[in-house]
Coordinates of C-alpha atoms in Angstrom, one line a residue:
Chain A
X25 CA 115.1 149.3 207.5
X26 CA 115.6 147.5 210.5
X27 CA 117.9 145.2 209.0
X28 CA 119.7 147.9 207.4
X29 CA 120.2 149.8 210.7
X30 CA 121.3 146.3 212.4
X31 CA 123.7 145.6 209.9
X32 CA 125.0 149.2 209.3
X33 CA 125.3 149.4 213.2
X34 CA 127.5 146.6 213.0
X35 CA 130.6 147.3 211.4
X36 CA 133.9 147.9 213.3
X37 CA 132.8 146.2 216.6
X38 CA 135.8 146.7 218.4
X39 CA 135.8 150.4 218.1
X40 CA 133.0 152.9 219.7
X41 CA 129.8 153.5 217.5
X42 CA 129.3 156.6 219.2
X43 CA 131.1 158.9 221.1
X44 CA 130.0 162.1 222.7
X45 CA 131.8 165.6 222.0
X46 CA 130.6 168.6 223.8
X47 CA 127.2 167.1 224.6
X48 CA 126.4 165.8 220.9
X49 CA 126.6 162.9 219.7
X50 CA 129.0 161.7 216.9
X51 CA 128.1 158.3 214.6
X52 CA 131.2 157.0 214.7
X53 CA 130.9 154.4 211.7
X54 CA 129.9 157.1 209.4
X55 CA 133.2 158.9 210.3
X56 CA 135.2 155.4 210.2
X57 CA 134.2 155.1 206.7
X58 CA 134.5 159.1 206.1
X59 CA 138.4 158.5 207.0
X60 CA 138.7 155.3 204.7
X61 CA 136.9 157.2 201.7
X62 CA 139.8 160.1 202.3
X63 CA 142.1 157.6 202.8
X64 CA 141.6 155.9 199.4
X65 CA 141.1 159.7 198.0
X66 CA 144.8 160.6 199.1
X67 CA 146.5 156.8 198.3
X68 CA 144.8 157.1 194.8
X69 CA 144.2 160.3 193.5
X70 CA 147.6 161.4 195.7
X71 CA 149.8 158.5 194.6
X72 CA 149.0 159.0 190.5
X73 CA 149.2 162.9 190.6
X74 CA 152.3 162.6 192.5
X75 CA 153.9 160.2 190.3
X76 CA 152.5 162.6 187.2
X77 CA 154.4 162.8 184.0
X78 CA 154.1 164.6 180.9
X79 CA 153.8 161.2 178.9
X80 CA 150.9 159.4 181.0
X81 CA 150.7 156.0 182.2
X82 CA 147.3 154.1 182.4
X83 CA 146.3 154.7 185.8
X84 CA 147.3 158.8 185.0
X85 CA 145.7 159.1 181.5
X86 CA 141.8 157.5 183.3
X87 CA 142.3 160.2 186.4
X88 CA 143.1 163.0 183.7
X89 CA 140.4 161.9 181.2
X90 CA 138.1 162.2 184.5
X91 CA 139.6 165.2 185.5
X92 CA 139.4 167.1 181.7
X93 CA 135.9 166.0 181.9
X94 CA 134.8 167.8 184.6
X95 CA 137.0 170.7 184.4
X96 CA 135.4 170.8 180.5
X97 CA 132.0 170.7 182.1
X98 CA 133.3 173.6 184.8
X99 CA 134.5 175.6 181.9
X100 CA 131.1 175.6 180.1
X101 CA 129.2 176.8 183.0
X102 CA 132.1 178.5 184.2
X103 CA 133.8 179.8 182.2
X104 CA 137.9 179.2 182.3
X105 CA 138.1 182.1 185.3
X106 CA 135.3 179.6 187.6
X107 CA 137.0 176.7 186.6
X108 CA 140.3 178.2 187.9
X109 CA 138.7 178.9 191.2
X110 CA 136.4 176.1 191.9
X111 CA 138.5 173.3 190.2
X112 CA 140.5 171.3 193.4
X113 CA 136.4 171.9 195.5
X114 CA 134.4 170.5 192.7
X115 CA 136.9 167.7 192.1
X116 CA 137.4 166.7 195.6
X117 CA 133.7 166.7 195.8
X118 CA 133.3 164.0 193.1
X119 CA 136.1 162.2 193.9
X120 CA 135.1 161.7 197.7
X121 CA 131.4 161.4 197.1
X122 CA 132.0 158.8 194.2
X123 CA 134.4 156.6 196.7
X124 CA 132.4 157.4 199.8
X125 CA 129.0 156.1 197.3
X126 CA 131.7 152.5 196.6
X127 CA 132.9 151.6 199.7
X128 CA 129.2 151.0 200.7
X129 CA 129.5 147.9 198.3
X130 CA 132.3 146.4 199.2
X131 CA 131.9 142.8 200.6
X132 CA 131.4 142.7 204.7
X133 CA 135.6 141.6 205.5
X134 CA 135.9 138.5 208.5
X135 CA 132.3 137.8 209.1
X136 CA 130.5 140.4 210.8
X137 CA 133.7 142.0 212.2
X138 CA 133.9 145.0 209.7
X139 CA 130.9 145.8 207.5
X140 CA 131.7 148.5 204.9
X141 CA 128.9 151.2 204.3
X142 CA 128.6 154.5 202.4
X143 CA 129.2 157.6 204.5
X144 CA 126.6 159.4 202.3
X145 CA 124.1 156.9 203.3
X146 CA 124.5 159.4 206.5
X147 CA 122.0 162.2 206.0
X148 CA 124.4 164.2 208.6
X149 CA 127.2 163.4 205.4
X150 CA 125.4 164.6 202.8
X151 CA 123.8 167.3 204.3
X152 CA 126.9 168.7 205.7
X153 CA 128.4 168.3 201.2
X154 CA 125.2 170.4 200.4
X155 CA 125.5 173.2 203.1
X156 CA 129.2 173.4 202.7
X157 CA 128.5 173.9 198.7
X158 CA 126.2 177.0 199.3
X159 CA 128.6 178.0 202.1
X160 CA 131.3 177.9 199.5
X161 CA 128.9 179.5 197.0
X162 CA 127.8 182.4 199.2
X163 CA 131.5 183.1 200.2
X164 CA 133.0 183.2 197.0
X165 CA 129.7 185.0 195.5
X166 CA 130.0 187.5 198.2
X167 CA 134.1 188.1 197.8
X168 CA 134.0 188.3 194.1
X169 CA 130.9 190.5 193.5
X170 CA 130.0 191.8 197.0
X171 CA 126.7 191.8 198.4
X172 CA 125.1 192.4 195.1
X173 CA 125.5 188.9 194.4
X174 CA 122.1 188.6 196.6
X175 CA 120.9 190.8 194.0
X176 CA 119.6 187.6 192.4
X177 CA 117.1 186.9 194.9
X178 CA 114.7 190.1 193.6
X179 CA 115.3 188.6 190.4
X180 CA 112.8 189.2 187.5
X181 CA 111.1 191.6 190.5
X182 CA 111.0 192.0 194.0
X183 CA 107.9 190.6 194.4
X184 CA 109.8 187.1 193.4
X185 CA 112.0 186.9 197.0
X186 CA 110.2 184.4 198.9
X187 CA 110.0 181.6 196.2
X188 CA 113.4 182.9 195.4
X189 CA 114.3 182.3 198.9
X190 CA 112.5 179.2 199.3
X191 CA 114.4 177.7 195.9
X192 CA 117.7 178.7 197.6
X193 CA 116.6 176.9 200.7
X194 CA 115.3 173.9 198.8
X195 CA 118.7 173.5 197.0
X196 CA 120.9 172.1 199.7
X197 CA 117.9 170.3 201.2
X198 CA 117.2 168.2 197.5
X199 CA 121.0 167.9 197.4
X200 CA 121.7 166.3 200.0
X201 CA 118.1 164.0 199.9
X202 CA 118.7 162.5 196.7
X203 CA 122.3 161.5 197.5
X204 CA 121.6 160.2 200.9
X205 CA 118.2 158.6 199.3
X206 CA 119.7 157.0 196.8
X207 CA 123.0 155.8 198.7
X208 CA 121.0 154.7 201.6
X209 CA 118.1 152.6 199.2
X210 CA 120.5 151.6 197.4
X211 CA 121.8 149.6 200.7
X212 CA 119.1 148.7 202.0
X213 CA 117.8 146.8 198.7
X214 CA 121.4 145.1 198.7
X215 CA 120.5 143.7 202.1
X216 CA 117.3 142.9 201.4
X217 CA 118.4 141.1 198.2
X218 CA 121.0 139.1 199.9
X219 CA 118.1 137.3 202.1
X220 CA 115.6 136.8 199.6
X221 CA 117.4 135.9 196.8
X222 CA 121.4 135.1 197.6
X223 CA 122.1 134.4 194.3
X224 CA 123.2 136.5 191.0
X225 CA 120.8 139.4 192.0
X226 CA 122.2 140.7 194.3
X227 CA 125.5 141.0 191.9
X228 CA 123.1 142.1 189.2
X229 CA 121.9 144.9 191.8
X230 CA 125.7 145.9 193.0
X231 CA 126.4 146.2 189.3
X232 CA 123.6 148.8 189.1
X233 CA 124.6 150.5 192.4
X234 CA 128.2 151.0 191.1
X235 CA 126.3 152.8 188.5
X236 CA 124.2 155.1 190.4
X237 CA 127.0 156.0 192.7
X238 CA 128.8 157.6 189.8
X239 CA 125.7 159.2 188.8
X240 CA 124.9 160.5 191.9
X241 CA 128.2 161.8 192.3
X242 CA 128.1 163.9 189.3
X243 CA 124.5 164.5 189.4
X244 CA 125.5 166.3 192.9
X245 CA 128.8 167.7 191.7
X246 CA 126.8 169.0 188.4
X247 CA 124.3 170.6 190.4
X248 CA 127.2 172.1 192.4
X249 CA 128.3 173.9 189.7
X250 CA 125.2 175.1 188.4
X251 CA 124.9 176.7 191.6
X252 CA 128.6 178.3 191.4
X253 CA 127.7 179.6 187.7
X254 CA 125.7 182.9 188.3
X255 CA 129.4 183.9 190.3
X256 CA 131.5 184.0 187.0
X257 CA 128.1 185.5 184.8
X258 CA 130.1 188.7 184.4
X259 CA 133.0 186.9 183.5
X260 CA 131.6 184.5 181.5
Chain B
X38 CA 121.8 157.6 210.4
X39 CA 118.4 159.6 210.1
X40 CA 119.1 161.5 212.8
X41 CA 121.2 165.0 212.8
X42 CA 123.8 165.1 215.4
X43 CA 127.4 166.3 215.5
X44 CA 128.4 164.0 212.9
X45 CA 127.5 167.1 210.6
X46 CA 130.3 169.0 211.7
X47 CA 132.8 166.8 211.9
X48 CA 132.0 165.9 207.9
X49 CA 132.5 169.1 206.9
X50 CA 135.8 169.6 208.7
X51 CA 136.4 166.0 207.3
X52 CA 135.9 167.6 203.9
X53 CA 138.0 170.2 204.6
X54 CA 141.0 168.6 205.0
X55 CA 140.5 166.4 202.7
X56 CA 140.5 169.3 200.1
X57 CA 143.3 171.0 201.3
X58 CA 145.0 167.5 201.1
X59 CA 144.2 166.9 197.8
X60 CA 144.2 170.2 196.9
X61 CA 147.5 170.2 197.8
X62 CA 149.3 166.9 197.0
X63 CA 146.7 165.9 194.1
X64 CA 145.1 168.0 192.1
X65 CA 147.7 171.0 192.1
X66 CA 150.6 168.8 190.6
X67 CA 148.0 166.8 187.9
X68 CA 146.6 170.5 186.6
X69 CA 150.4 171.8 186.4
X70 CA 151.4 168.2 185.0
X71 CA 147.9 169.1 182.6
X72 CA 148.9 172.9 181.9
X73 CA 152.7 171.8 181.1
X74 CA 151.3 169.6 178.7
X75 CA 148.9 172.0 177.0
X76 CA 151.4 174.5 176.6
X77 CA 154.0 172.1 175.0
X78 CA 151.4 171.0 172.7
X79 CA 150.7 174.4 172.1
X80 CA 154.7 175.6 171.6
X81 CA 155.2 172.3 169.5
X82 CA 152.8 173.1 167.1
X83 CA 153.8 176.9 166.7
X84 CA 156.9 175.6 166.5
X85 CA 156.3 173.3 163.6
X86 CA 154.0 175.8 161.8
X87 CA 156.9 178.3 162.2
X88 CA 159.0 175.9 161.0
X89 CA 156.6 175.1 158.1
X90 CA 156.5 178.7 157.3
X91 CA 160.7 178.7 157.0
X92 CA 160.6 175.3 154.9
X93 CA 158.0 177.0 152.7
X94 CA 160.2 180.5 152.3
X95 CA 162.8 178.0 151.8
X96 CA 161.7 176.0 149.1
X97 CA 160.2 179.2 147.2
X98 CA 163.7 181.0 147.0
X99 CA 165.1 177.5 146.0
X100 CA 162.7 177.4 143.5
X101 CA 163.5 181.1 142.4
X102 CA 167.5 180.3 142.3
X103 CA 166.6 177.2 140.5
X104 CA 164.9 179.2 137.8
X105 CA 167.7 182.0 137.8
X106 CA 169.9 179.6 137.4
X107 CA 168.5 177.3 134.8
X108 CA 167.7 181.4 132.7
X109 CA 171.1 181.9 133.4
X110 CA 172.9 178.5 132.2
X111 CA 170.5 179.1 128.8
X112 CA 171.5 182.5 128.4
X113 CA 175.3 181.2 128.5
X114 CA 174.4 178.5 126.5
X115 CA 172.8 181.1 123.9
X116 CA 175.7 183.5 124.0
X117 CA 178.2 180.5 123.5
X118 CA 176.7 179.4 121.0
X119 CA 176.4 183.0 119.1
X120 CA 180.3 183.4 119.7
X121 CA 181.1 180.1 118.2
X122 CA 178.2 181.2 115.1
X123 CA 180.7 184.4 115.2
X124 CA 184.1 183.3 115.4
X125 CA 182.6 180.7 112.6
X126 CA 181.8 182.9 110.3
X127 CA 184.7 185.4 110.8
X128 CA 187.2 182.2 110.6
X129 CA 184.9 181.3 107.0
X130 CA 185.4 185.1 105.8
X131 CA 189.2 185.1 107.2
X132 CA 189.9 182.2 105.2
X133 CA 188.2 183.4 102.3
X134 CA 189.8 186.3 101.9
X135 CA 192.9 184.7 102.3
X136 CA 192.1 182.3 99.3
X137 CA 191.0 184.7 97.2
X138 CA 194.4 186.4 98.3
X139 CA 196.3 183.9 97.9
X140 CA 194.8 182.7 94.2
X141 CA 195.1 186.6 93.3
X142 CA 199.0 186.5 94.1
X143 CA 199.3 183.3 92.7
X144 CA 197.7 184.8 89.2
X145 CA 200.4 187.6 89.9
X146 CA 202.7 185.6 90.1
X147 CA 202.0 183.4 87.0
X148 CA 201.5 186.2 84.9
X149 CA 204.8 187.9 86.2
X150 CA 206.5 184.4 85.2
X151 CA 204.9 184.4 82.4
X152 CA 206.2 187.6 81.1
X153 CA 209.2 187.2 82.3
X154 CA 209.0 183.8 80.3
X155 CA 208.2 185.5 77.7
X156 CA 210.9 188.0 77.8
X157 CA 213.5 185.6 78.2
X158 CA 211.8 183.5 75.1
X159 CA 211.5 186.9 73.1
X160 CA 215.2 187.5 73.8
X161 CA 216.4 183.9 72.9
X162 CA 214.8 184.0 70.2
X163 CA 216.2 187.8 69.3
X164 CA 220.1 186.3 70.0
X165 CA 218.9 183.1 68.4
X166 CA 217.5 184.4 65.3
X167 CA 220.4 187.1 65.1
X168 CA 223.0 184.7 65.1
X169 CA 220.8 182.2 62.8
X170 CA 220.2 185.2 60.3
X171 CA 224.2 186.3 60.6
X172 CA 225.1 182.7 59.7
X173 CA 222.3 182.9 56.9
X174 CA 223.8 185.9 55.5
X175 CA 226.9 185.3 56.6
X176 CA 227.7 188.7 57.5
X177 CA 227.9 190.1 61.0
X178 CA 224.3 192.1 62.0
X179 CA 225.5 193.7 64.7
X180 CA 224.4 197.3 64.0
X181 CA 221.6 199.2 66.3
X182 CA 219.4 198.9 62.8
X183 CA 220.6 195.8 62.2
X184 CA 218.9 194.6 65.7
X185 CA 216.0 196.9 65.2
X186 CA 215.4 194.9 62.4
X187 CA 215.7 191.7 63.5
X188 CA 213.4 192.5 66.6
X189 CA 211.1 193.8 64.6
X190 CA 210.7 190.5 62.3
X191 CA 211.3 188.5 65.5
X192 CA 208.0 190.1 67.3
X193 CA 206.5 189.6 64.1
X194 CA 207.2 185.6 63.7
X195 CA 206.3 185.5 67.3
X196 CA 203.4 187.6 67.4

C-alpha cells in the first residue's frame, strides 16, 4: 500500500496534488486523471458519433455494437420507454468508468514525471458514480411515479422497512466498494509485480486488469440498471 | 485516496458535464444515426414486401391473360378450322351439284341431238327413199297418200 500511495502520489509533479476549496480538500491527481478520462470520452466517443453515417466505418460499427449491447440489456430490464430515458446516463457511465478503469494501466510517460492511475481507484470517484446513480434513480422514480415509488420500501409488508432500508443503503456503498476495490488492487498488485517479478507477469497481470476493468464497468453499469428497473415496472 | 474529502463533489459535477457533453455531441447523433438506420431497414423491407406483393398480383394476372389468351387463340383456331370443314364441304356439295347438273344437261343435250339426228336421218331417208321409190317406179309419188305411204314403210325399215 505504501508503495502504491508513493507512486500514485507521484504523478504530474509540476502541478498541485492538492488544493483546498472552501476548507476541503481536493485530490488533485484523481481530478487530473478524471479530465483525461472525459477527455478521451469526448475525442473518442465524440469524434466517431460526430463523423456517424448510415453505412458505418470500423471504428463506428465497434461503438454501435457496444452501444446496441447495452441499450439491448436496458431494453430488457427496461423496457424500450427506460431505455429512452436512461440511455445517454447509463452509457456515459460505462464509457467513463471503462476509460477511467484503463488509463490506470497505461505505462508511467518520462520517468516519474507523469504516472497514469485510475480515478475509480479514488473511493471519493466511485462513491460519488454510486450516490449520483441513486440520486438519479430517486429523481426520476419520484417525477415519473410520485412518492409512491417509496412504496417499495414496505414491500411484501411493512414490517420489511428497515432491511429494506438498509438494502437501499447498502447498494451505493457495495457499488462503489467493489469498483474502487477492484481498480485500486488491481494497482496495487501491478506495482507490486513490477518489483518482484519485472518480467512477462506483470504484462500477463495488465492483460487481466484490462479485463476486469470492462467487467467492472458493466458489472457497475448492470447494477445501475437493475436499480433504475422498478421505475419503468408499470410500463414494462 | 481512502479518504473522503471534496474530491466527491467535484466528481460528480465532473460527471455531469461530462454527460451533458456526450449526451449532447455523442450519444444524441449515434442513436439518431441508429434510429435513421432502423427505420430505413424497416421502410426498405416494407418496401420490398410491398413490392413483392405487386410482382406477385403481377405475375398472377399475367398468368390469367396468358391462359385467356392461349383459350382464346384455340378457340380461333377451332372456329377456323370448322369454317374451312364448312366452306369445304359446301364447295364439295356446290361442285356436285354442278356435275351432276352439268352431266344431266349434257344427257339433254345428247338426247335432244339425238332426236333431232334422228329426225333429220328419218327425213333423209323419207326424201331419199321417195325419190329412190319414184325412180323405181318411175312415176312421180308426190300425193299426201303417196307420202303417207312411204313414211309409213320408211318408219318401218327403220324401226
Amino acid at each position: 500500500m505504501g508503495n502504491a500511495e508513493q507512486a500514485s502520489n507521484e504523478i504530474i509533479h509540476y502541478l498541485p496534488q492538492h488544493i483546498d476549496f472552501l476548507g476541503a480538500t481536493v485530490h488533485m491527481q484523481t481530478l487530473y486523471m478524471s479530465w483525461f478520462a472525459c477527455i478521451i470520452c469526448v475525442v473518442v466517443l465524440g469524434g466517431i458519433a460526430c463523423g456517424a453515417k448510415l453505412i458505418p466505418g470500423r471504428a463506428q460499427c465497434m461503438l454501435e455494437m457496444l452501444v446496441e449491447w447495452l441499450c439491448g440489456l436496458m431494453e430488457g430490464n427496461m423496457g424500450k420507454e427506460g431505455r429512452r430515458v436512461f440511455a445517454p446516463f447509463l452509457l456515459t457511465l460505462f464509457f467513463y468508468i471503462f476509460v477511467s478503469n484503463e488509463i490506470g494501466l497505461l505505462p508511467q510517460v518520462g520517468g516519474h514525471m507523469v504516472h497514469f492511475t485510475s480515478p475509480t481507484n479514488d473511493i471519493n470517484v466511485a462513491f460519488a458514480l454510486a450516490l449520483t446513480v441513486m440520486a438519479v434513480n430517486y429523481l426520476v422514480g419520484i417525477y415519473r411515479n410520485g412518492f409512491g415509488f417509496f412504496g417499495h420500501f414496505v414491500k411484501p409488508f411493512a414490517a420489511m422497512l428497515p432491511l429494506n432500508m438498509v438494502e437501499e443503503i447498502a447498494k451505493p456503498v457495495t457499488m462503489s466498494l467493489r469498483l474502487f476495490g477492484n481498480i485500486l488492487a488491481g494497482e496495487i498488485l501491478l506495482i507490486v509485480l513490477y518489483q518482484l517479478a519485472p518480467w512477462v507477469a506483470p504484462d500477463a497481470w495488465v492483460f487481466f486488469s484490462l479485463c476486469v476493468g470492462f467487467l467492472q464497468a458493466f458489472v457497475f453499469t448492470m447494477l445501475a440498471i437493475v436499480n433504475f428497473a422498478p421505475i419503468f415496472k408499470h410500463e414494462h | 485516496m481512502v479518504d473522503f474529502d471534496a474530491t466527491f463533489f467535484a466528481q460528480i459535477i465532473n460527471f455531469i458535464i461530462l454527460l451533458g457533453i456526450l449526451g449532447k455531441f455523442a450519444f444524441k447523433p449515434l442513436m439518431n444515426v441508429l434510429d435513421e438506420r432502423a427505420n430505413r431497414i424497416s421502410n426498405d423491407l416494407d418496401s420490398a414486401e410491398k413490392t413483392r406483393v405487386e410482382a406477385e398480383e403481377l405475375k398472377a394476372q399475367y398468368t390469367k391473360q396468358m391462359e385467356e389468351a392461349r383459350n382464346e387463340a384455340a378457340a380461333i383456331v377451332a372456329k377456323a378450322t370448322q369454317n374451312a370443314q364448312n366452306i369445304e364441304a359446301e364447295a364439295r356439295t356446290q361442285a356436285q351439284a354442278e356435275k351432276d347438273q352439268m352431266i344431266s344437261a349434257a344427257k339433254q343435250n345428247i338426247e335432244n341431238e339425238k332426236q333431232q339426228a334422228l329426225a333429220d336421218v328419218r327425213k333423209q331417208v323419207i326424201a331419199l327413199a321417195t325419190e329412190i321409190a319414184g325412180k323405181v317406179v318411175s312415176q312421180k309419188l308426190d300425193s299426201a297418200e303417196d307420202q303417207a305411204l312411204v313414211a309409213k314403210t320408211a318408219d318401218a325399215v327403220l324401226n
